[in-house]
mmCIF file of C-alpha atoms in Angstrom:
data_model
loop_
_atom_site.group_PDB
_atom_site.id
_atom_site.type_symbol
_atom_site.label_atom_id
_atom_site.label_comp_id
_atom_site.label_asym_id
_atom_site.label_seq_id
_atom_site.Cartn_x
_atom_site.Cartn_y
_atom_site.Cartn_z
ATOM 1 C CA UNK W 1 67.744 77.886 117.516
ATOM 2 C CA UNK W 2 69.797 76.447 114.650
ATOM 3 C CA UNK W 3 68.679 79.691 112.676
ATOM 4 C CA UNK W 4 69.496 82.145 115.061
ATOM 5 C CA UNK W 5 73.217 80.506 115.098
ATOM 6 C CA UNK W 6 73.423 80.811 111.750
ATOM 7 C CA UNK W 7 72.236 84.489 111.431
ATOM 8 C CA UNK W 8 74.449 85.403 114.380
ATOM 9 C CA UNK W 9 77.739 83.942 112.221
ATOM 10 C CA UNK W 10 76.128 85.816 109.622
ATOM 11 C CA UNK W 11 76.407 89.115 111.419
ATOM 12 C CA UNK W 12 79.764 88.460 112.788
ATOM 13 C CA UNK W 13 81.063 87.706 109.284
ATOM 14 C CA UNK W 14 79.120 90.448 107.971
ATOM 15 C CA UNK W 15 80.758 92.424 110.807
ATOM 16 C CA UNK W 16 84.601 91.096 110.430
ATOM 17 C CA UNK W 17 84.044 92.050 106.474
ATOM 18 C CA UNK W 18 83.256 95.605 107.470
ATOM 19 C CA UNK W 19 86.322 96.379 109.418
ATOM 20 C CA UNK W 20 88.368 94.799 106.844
ATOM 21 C CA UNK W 21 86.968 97.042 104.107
ATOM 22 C CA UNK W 22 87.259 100.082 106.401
ATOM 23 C CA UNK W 23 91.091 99.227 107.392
ATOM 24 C CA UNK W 24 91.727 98.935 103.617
ATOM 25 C CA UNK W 25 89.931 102.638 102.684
ATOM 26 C CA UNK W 26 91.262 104.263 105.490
ATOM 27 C CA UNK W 27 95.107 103.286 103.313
ATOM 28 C CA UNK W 28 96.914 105.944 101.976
ATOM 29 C CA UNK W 29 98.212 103.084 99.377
ATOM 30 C CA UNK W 30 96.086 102.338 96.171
ATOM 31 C CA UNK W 31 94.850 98.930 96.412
ATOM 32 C CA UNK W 32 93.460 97.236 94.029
ATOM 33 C CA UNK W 33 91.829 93.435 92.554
ATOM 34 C CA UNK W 34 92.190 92.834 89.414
ATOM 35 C CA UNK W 35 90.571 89.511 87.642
ATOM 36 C CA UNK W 36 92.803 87.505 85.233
ATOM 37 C CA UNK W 37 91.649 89.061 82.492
ATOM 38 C CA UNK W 38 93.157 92.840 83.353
ATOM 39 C CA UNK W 39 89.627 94.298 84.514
ATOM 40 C CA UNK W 40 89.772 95.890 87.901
ATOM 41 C CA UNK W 41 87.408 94.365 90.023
ATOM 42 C CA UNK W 42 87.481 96.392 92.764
ATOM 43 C CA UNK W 43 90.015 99.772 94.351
ATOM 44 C CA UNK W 44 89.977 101.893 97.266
ATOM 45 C CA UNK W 45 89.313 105.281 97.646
ATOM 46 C CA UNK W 46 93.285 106.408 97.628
ATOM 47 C CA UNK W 47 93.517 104.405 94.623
ATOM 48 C CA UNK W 48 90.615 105.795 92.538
ATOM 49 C CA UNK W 49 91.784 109.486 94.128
ATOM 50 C CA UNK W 50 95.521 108.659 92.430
ATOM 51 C CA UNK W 51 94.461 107.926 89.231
ATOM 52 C CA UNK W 52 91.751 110.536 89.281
ATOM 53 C CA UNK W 53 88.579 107.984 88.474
ATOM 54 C CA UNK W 54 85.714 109.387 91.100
ATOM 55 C CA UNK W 55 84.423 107.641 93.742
ATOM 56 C CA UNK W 56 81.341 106.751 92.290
ATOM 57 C CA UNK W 57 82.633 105.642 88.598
ATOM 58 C CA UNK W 58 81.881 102.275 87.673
ATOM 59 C CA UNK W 59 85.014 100.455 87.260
ATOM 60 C CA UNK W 60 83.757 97.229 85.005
ATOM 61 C CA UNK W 61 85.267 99.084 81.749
ATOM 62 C CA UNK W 62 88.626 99.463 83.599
ATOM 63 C CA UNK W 63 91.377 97.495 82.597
ATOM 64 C CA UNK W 64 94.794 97.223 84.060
ATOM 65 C CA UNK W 65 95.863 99.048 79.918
ATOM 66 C CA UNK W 66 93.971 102.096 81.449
ATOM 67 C CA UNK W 67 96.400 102.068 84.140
ATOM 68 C CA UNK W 68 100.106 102.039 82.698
ATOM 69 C CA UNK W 69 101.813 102.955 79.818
ATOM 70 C CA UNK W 70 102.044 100.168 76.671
ATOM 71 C CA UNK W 71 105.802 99.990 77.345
ATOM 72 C CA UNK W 72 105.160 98.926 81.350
ATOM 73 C CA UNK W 73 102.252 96.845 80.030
ATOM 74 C CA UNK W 74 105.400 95.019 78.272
ATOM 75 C CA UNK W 75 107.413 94.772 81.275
ATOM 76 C CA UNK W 76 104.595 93.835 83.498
ATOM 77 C CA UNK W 77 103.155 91.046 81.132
ATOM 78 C CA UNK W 78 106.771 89.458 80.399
ATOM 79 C CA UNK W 79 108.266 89.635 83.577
ATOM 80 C CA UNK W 80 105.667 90.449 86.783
ATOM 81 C CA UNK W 81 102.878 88.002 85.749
ATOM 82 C CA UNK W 82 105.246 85.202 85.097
ATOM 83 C CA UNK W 83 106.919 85.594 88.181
ATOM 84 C CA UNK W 84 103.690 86.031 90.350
ATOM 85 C CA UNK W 85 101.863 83.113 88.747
ATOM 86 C CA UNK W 86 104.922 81.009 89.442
ATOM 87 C CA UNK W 87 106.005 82.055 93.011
ATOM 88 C CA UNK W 88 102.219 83.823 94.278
ATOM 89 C CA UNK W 89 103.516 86.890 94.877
ATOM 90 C CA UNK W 90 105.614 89.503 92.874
ATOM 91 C CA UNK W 91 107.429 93.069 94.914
ATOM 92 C CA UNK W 92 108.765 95.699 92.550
ATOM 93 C CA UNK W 93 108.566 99.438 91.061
ATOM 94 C CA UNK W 94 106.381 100.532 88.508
ATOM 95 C CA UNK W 95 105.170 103.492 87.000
ATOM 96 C CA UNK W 96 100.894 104.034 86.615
ATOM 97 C CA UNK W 97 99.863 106.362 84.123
ATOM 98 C CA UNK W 98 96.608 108.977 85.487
ATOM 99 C CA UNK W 99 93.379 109.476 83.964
ATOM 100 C CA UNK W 100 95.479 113.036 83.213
ATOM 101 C CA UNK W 101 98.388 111.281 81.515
ATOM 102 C CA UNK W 102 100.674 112.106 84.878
ATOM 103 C CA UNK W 103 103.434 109.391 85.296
ATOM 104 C CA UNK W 104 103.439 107.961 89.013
ATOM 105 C CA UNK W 105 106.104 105.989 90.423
ATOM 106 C CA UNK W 106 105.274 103.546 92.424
ATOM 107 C CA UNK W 107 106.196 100.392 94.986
ATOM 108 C CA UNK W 108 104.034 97.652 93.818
ATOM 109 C CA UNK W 109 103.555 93.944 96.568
ATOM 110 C CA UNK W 110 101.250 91.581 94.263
ATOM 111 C CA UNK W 111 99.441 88.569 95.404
ATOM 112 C CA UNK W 112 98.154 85.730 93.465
ATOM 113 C CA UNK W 113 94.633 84.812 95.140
ATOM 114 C CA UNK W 114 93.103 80.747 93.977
ATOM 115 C CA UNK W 115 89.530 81.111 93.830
ATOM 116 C CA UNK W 116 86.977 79.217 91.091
ATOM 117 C CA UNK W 117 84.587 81.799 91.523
ATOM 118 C CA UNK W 118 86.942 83.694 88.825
ATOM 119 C CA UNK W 119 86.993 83.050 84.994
ATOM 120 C CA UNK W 120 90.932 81.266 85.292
ATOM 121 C CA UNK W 121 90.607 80.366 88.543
ATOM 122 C CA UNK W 122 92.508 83.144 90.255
ATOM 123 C CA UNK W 123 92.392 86.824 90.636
ATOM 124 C CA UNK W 124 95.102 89.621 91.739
ATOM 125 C CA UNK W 125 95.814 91.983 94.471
ATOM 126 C CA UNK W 126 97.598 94.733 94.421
ATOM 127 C CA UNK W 127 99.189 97.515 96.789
ATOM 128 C CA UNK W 128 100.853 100.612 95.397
ATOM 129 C CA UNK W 129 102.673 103.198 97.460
ATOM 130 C CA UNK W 130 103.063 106.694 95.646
ATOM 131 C CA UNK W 131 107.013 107.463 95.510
ATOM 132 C CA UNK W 132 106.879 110.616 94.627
ATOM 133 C CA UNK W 133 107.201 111.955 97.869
ATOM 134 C CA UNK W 134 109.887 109.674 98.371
ATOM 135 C CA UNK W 135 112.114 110.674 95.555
ATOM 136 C CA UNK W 136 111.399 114.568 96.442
ATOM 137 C CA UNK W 137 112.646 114.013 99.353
ATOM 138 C CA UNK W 138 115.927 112.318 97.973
ATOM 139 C CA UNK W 139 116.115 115.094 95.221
ATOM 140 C CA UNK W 140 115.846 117.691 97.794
ATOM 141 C CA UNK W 141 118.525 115.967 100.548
ATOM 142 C CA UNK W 142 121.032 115.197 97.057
ATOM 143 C CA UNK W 143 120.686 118.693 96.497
ATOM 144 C CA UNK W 144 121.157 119.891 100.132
ATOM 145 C CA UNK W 145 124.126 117.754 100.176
ATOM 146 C CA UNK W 146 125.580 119.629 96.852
ATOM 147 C CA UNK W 147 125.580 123.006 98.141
ATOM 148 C CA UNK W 148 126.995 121.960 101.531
ATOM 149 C CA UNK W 149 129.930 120.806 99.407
ATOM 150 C CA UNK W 150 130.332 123.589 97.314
ATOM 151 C CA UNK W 151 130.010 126.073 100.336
ATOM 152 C CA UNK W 152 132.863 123.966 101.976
ATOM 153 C CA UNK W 153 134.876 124.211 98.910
ATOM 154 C CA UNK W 154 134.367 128.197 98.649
ATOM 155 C CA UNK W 155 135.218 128.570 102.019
ATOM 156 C CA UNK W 156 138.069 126.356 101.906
ATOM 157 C CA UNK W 157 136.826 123.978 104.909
ATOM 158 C CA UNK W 158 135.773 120.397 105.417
ATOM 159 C CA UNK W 159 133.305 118.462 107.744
ATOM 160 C CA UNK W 160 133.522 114.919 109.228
ATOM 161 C CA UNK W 161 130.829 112.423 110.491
ATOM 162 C CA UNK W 162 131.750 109.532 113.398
ATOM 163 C CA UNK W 163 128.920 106.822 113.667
ATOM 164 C CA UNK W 164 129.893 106.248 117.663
ATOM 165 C CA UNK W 165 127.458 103.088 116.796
ATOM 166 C CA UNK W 166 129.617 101.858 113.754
ATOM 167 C CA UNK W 167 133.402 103.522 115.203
ATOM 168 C CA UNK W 168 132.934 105.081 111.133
ATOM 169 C CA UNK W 169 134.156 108.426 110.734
ATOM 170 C CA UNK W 170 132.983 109.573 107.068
ATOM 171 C CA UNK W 171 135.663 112.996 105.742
ATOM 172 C CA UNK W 172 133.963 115.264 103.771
ATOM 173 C CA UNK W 173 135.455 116.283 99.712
ATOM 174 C CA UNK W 174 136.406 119.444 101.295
ATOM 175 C CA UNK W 175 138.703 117.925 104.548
ATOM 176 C CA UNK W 176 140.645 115.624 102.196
ATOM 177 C CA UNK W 177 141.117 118.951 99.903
ATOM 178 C CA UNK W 178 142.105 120.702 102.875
ATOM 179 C CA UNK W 179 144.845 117.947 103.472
ATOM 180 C CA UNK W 180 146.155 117.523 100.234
ATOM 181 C CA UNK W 181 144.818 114.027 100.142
ATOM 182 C CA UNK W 182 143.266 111.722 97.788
ATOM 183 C CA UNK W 183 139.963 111.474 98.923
ATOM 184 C CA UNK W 184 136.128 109.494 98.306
#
């Protein structure tokens, strides 16, 4: 009886493990362990896809010096890895270098994990969101936003904004031109 308890927590465990692992692949975000040495333990599919190392590459020779640049290495080891050991968890940007030597911006959350089972006692996680798409879509709305103005200012009109939620009413460079005014 006792053993069929035990084999049923087993199976549960074995069963709550699974749907973790899944709900981690099925990210879009690389995620990654790393032990505190800078060898990648572990990283998901997205992550591996990113950094163009295939699926079924053996990641023991990986170190987190195959992932960025020496001059983020510098940044990372003098200011991220202080700050995570002290506080446990570190949120910044960062940018990982590809197998292909393509620079990738990126939104890094760390976590500092306590466990004996590693060689100083702890071991890293990591989740990475791509910002590329991000910043195209910023470069693309700046842009956008440029010829708007310069369209106004060839046509010799302006364009407002009201925020009914804020009472803000926002003048464009071309409406204070149009009133002789000073404007921002």
């Amino acid at each position: 009886r006792a053993h069929r308890a035990l084999e049923a927590q087993r199976r549960h465990a074995q069963a709550e493990h699974q749907q973790l692992v899944s709900v981690v692949e099925a990210s879009p975000n690389l995620i990654v362990v790393g032990r505190s040495d800078g060898q990648v333990q572990w990283m998901n599919t997205s992550g591996r896809s990113l950094l163009g190392i295939a699926a079924d590459e053996d990641l023991s020779a990986y170190t987190i010096q195959d992932m960025f640049s020496p001059e983020e290495l510098v940044r990372i080891y003098e200011e991220d890895m202080p700050a995570l050991v002290r506080a446990g968890r570190w949120q910044g940007e960062r940018t990982l270098r590809s197998r292909d030597g393509d620079s990738i911006p990126v939104e890094v959350a760390s976590h500092l994990h306590h466990d004996d089972g590693f060689p100083e006692g702890y071991y890293v996680t990591e989740i990475m969101r791509d910002l590329r798409p991000q910043l195209e879509q910023e470069r693309t709305l700046r842009l956008s936003e440029r010829r708007l103005s310069t369209a106004e200012t060839i046509a010799r009109v302006g364009s407002w904004e009201w925020n009914p939620e804020t009472d803000h009413v926002q003048w464009s460079r071309g409406l204070y031109q149009l009133y002789g005014m000073a404007g921002s």
